[in-house]
CSV table of C-alpha atoms in Angstrom, one decimal:
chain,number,residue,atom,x,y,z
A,1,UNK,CA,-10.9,-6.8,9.0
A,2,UNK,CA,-10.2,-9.7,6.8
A,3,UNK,CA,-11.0,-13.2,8.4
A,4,UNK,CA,-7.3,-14.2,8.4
A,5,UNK,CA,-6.5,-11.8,10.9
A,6,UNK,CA,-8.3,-13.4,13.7
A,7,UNK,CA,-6.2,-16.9,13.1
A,8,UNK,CA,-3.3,-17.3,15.1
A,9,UNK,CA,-0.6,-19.0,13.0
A,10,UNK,CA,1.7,-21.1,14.8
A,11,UNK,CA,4.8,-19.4,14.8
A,12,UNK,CA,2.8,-16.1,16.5
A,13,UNK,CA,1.5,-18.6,18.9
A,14,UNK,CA,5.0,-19.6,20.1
A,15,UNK,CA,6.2,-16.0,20.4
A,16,UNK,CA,3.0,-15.3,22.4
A,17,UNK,CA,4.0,-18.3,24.3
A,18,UNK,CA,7.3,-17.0,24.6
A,19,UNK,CA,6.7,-13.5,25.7
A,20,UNK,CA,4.0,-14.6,28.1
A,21,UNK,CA,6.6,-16.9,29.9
A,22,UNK,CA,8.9,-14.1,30.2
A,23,UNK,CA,9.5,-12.0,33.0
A,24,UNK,CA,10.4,-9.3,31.3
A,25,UNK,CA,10.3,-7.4,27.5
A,26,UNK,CA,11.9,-9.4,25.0
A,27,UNK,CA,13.5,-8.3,21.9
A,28,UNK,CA,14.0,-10.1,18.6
A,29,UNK,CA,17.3,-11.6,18.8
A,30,UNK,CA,16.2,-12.9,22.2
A,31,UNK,CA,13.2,-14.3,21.4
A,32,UNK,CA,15.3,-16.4,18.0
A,33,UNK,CA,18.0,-17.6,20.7
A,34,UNK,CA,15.2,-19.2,23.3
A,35,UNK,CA,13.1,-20.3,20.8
A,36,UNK,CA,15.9,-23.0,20.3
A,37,UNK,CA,15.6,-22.2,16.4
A,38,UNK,CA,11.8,-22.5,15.8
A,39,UNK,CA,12.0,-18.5,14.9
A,40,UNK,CA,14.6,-17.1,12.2
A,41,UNK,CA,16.5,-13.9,12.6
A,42,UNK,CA,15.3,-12.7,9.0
A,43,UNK,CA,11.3,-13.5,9.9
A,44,UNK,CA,11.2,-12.8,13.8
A,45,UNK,CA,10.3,-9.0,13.0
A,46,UNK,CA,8.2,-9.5,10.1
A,47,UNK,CA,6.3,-11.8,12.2
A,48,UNK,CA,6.4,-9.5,15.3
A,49,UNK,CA,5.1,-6.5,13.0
A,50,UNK,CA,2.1,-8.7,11.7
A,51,UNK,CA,1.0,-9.6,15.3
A,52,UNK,CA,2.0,-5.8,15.9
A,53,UNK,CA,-0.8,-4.6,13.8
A,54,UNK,CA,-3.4,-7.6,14.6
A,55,UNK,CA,-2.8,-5.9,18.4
A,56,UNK,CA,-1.6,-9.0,19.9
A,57,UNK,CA,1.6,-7.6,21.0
A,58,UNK,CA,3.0,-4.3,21.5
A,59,UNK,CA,6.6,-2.6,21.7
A,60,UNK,CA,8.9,0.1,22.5
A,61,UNK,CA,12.1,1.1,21.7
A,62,UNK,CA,14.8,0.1,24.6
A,63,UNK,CA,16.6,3.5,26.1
A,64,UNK,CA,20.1,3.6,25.6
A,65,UNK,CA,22.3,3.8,29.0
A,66,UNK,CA,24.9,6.9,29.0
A,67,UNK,CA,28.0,6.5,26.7
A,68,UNK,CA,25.6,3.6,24.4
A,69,UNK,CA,26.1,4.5,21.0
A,70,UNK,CA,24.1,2.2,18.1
A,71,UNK,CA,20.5,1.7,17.2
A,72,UNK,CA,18.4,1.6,20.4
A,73,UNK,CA,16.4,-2.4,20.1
A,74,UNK,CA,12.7,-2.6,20.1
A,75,UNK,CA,11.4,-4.9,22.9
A,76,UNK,CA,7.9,-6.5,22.7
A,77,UNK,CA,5.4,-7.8,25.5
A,78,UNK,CA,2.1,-9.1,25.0
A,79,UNK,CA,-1.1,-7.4,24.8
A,80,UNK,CA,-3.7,-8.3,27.7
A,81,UNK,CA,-5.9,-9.4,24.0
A,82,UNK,CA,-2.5,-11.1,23.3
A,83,UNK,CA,-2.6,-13.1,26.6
A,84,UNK,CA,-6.5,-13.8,26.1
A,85,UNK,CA,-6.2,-15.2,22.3
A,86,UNK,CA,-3.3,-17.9,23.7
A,87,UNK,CA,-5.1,-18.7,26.8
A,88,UNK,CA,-8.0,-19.5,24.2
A,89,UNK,CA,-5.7,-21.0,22.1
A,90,UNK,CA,-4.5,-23.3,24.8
A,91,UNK,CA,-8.2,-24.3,26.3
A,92,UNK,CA,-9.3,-24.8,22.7
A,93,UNK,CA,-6.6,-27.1,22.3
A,94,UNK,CA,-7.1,-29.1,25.3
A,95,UNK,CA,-10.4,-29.7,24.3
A,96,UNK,CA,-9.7,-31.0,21.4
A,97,UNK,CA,-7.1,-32.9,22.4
A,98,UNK,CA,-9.8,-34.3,25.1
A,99,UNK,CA,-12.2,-34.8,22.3
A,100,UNK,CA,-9.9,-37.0,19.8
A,101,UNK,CA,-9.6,-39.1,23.0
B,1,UNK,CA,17.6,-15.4,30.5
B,2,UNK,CA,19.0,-11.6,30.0
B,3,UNK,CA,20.9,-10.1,27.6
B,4,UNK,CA,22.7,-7.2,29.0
B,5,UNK,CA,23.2,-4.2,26.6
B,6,UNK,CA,27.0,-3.7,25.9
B,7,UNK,CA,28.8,-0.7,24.4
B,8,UNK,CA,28.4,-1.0,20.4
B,9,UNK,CA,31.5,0.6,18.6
B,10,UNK,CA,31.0,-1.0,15.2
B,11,UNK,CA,28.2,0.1,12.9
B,12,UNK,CA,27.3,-2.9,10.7
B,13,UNK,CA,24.9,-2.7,8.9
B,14,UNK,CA,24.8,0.9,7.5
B,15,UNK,CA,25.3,1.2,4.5
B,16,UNK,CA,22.0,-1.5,4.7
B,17,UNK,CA,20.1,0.8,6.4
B,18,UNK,CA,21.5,4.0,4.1
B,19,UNK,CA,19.8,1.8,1.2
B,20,UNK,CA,16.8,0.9,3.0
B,21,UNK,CA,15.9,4.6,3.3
B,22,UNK,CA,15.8,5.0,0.0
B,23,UNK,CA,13.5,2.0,-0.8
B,24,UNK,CA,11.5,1.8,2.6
B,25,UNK,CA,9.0,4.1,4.8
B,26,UNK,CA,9.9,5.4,8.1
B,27,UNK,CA,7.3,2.7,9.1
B,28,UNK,CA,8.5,0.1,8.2
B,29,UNK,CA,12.4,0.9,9.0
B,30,UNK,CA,11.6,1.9,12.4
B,31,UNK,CA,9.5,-1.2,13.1
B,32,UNK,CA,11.4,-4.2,11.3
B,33,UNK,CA,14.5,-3.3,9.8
B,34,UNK,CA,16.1,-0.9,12.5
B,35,UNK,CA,15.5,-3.7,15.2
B,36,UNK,CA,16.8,-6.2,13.1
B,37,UNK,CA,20.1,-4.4,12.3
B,38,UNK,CA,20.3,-3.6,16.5
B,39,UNK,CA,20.2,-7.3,16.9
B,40,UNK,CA,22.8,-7.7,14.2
B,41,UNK,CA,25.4,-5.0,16.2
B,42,UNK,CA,25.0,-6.2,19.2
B,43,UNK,CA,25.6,-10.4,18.2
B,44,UNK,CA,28.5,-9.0,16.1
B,45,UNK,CA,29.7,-7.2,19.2
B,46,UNK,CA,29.3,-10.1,21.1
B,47,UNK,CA,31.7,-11.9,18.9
B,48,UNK,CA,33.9,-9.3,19.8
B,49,UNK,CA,37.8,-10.6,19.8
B,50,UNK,CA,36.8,-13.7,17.7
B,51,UNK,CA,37.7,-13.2,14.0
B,52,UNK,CA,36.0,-16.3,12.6
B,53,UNK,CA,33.0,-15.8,15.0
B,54,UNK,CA,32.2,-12.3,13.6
B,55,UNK,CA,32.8,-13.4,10.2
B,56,UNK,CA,29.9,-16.2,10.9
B,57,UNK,CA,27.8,-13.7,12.4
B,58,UNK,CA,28.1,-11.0,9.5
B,59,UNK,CA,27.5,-13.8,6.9
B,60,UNK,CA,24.0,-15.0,9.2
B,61,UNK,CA,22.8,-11.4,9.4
B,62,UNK,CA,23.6,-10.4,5.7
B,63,UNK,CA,21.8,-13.9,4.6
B,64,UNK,CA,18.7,-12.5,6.9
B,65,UNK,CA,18.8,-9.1,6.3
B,66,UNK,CA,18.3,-10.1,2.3
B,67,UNK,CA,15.3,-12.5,3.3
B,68,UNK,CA,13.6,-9.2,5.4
B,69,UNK,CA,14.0,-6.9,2.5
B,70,UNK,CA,12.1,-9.9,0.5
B,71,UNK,CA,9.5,-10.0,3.1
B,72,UNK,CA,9.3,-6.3,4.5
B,73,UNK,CA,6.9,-5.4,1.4
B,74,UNK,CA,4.5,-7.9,2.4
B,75,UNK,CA,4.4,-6.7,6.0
B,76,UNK,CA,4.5,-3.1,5.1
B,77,UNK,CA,1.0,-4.1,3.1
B,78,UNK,CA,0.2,-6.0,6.4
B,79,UNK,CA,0.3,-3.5,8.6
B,80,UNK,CA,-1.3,-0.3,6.6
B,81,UNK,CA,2.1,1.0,5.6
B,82,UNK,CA,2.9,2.3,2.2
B,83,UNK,CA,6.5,1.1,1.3
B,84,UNK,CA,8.0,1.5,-2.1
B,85,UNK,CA,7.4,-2.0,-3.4
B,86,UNK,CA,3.8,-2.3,-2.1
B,87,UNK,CA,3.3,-0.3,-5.5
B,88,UNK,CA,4.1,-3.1,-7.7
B,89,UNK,CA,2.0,-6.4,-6.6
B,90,UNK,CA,-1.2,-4.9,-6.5
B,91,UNK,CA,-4.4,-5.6,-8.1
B,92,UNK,CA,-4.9,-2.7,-10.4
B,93,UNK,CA,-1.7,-4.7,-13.1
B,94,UNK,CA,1.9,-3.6,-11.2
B,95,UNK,CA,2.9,-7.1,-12.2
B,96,UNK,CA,2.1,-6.9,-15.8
B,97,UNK,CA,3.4,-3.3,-16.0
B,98,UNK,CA,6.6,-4.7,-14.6
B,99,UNK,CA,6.1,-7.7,-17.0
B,100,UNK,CA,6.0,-5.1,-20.1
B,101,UNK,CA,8.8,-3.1,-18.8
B,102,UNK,CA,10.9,-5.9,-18.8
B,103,UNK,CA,9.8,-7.4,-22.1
B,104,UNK,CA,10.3,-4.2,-23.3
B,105,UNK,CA,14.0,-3.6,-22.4
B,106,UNK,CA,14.7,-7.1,-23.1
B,107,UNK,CA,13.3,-7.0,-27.2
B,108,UNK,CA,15.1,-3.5,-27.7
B,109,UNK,CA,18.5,-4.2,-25.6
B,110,UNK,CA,20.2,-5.3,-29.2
B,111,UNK,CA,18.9,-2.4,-30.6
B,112,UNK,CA,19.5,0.1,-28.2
B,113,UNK,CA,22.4,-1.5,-26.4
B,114,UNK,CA,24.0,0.1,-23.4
B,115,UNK,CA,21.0,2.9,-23.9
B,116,UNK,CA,18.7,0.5,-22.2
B,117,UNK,CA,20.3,-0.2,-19.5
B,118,UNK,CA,21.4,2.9,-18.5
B,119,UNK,CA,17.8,3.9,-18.9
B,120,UNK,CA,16.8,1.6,-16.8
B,121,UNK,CA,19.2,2.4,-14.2
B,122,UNK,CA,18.1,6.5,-14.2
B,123,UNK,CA,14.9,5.1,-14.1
B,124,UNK,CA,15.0,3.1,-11.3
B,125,UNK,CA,16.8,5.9,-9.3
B,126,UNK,CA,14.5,8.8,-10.1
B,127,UNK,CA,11.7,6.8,-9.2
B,128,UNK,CA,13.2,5.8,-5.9
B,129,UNK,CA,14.2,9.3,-5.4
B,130,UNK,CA,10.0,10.7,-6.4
B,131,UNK,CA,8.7,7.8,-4.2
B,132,UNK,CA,11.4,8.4,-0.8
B,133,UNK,CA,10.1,12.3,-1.5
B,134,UNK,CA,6.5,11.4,-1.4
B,135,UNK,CA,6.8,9.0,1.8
B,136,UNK,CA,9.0,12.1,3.6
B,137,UNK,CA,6.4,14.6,2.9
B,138,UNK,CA,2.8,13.0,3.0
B,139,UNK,CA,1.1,16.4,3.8
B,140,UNK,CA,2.3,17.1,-0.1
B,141,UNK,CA,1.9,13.7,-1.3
B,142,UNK,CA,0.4,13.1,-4.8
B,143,UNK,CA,-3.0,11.6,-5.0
B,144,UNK,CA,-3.8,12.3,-1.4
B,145,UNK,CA,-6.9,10.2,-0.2
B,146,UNK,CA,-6.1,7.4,-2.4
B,147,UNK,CA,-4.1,4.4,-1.5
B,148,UNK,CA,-1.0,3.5,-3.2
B,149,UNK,CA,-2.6,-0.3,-3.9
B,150,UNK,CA,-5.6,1.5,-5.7
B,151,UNK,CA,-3.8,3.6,-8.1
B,152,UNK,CA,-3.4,2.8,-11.6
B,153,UNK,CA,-0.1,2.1,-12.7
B,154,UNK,CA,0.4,4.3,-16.1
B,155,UNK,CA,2.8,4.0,-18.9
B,156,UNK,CA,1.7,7.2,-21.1
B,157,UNK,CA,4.0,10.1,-19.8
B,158,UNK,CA,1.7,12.3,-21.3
B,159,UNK,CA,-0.8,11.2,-18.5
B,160,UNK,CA,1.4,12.0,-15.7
B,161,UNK,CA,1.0,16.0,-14.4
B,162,UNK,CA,4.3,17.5,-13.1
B,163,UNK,CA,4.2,20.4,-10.6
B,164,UNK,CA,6.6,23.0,-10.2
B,165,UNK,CA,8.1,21.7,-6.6
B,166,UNK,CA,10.9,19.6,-6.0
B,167,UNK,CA,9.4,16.3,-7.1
B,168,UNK,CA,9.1,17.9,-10.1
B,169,UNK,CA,12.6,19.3,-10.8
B,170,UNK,CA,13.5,16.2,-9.6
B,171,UNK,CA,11.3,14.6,-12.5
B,172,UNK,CA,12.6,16.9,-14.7
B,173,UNK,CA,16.3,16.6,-14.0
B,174,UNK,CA,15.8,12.8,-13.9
B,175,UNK,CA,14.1,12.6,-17.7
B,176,UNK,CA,16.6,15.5,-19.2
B,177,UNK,CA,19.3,12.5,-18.0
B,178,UNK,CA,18.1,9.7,-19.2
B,179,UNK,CA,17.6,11.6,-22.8
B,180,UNK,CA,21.2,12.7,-22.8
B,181,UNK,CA,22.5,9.4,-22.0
B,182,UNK,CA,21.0,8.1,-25.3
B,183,UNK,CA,21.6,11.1,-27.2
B,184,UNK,CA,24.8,13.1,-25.3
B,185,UNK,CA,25.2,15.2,-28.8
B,186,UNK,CA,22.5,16.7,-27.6
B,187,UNK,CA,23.9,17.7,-24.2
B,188,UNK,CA,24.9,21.6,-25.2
B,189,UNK,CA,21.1,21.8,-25.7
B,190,UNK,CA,20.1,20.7,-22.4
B,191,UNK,CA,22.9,22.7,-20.4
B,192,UNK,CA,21.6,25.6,-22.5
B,193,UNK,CA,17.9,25.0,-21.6
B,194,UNK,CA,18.4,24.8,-18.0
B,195,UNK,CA,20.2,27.8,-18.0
B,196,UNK,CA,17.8,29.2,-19.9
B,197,UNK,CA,14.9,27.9,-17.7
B,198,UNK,CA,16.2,29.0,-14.5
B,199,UNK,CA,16.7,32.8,-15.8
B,200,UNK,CA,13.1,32.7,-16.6
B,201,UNK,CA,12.2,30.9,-13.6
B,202,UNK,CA,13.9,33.9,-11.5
B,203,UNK,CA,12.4,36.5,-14.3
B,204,UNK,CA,8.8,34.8,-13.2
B,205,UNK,CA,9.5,34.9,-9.6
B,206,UNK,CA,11.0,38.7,-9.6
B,207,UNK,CA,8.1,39.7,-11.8
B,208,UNK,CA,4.8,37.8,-9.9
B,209,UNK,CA,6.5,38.7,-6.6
B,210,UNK,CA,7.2,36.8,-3.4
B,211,UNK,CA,5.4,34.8,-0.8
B,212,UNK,CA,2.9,33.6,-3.2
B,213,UNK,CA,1.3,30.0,-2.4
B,214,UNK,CA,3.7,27.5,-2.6
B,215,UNK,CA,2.2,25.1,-5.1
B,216,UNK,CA,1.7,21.3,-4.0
B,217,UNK,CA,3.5,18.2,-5.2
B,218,UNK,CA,1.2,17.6,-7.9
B,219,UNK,CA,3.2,14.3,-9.7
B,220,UNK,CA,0.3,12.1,-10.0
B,221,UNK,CA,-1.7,9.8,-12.3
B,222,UNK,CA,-4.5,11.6,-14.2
């Protein structure tokens, strides 16, 4: 696995942020309007597909109630590695916040 | 805050998806571009009964649907999926072949005129229509084991295999167009040889017998 992969860039840091906060599966469009437009409705998958495949996050496909029609919306949560790589992130950043001090 | 999940009667966004199929992988349509056109039905039908609204949200979602086309690609590449345009930036020359391809259509456009582009065009579609063939049945896919990125792009149609399966009537039929769009004189000659081909196709097939092997899809790079 290339070395990039294990960086956490800071627009995957807020939708971990994001998705950690919330009670419940988020989808894209969600996660764009609370972000209070730090996250794009063009990028927000792209980015959730990247963090898809790095495991931070996982998803599923919403199921339609009776008489829906349309595409069904794909809603993510975070991984338990998800929640452990922005815990880190946030320590790790405390500390060095600490240490600049 | 919740979103609740209303009754979606308008399909935006299809014919986007319609074209996506033919450029993307199941992959990456199921896990990017499908979601994002969900998102864009259900703001538009938020907007419901507010003209100007729904015009503002159609022009925001066609604006990012154009900047995750740019991007998919990249992801697809990301993420271990194989989309069309993975093909082209890779290390083994896509760009330059690209480069040539378009130097090449651009020195002989004066000489060859509309021929070029129509070329071009038949080009472009045949090879959407091989690659959208390829991604639908991977089992048959040319060059199995190899990854798309590793592949070297070639130029020299006399390198490139064709198997008798639909990739390579499709192929076939493509080429036999693009010839008879430069040279439509010719046109009685091709009608003629696929009529031709086709009786000894079935003469071949009544003769060898049935339920032989079906042979693979055998397009492919030497």
């Amino acid at each position: 696995m290339p070395d990039h992969d294990h960086a956490l860039p800071k627009k995957e840091r807020l939708i971990l942020d994001l998705l950690v906060s919330a009670d419940h599966p988020l989808f894209g469009l969600e996660l764009v309007r609370v972000s209070n437009g730090s996250l794009k409705r063009g990028t927000v998958y792209a980015t959730l597909a990247r963090m898809q495949a790095k495991g931070l996050v996982t998803s599923q496909q919403e199921e339609l109630p009776d008489g829906a029609i349309g595409l069904p919306r794909r809603m993510f949560r975070p991984t338990p590695l998800g929640k452990r790589v922005l815990r880190a992130w946030v320590v790790l950043a405390r500390e060095l916040a600490l240490g600049v001090r | 805050m919740r979103f609740e999940r209303k009754r979606v009667t308008g399909q935006p966004g299809t014919f986007f998806l319609r074209a996506a199929r033919l450029v993307f992988s199941e992959a990456t349509l199921d896990s990017v571009l499908s979601p994002a056109v969900a998102d864009f039905r259900t703001e538009w039908h938020e907007a419901e009964g507010r003209r100007l609204l729904r015009f503002a949200v159609r022009c925001r979602w066609y604006w990012s649907l154009a900047i995750l086309t740019i991007v998919a690609p990249r992801i697809g590449a990301a993420t271990g999926d194989r989309p069309l345009l993975a093909a082209v930036p890779n290390r083994t020359g896509g760009w330059f072949l690209l480069l040539l391809a378009m130097s090449f259509y651009a020195a002989t456009w004066r000489l060859f005129g509309g021929f070029a582009f129509a070329s071009a065009a038949i080009g472009s579609m045949l090879a959407l229509a091989l690659r959208r063939w390829h991604t639908r049945h991977p089992p048959l896919a040319a060059g199995q084991g190899v990854p798309l990125t590793e592949r070297t792009p070639e130029i020299n149609l006399s390198s490139i295999h064709v198997g008798g399966d639909i990739a390579g009537l499709m192929f076939a039929v493509g080429s036999a167009a693009i010839v008879i769009v430069g040279l439509p004189g010719l046109s009685w000659f091709f009608a003629a040889g696929a009529v031709t081909s086709v009786a000894v196709a079935w003469g071949r097939f009544a003769c060898l017998g049935r339920g032989g092997p079906i042979v693979q899809n055998s397009i492919s790079p030497r």
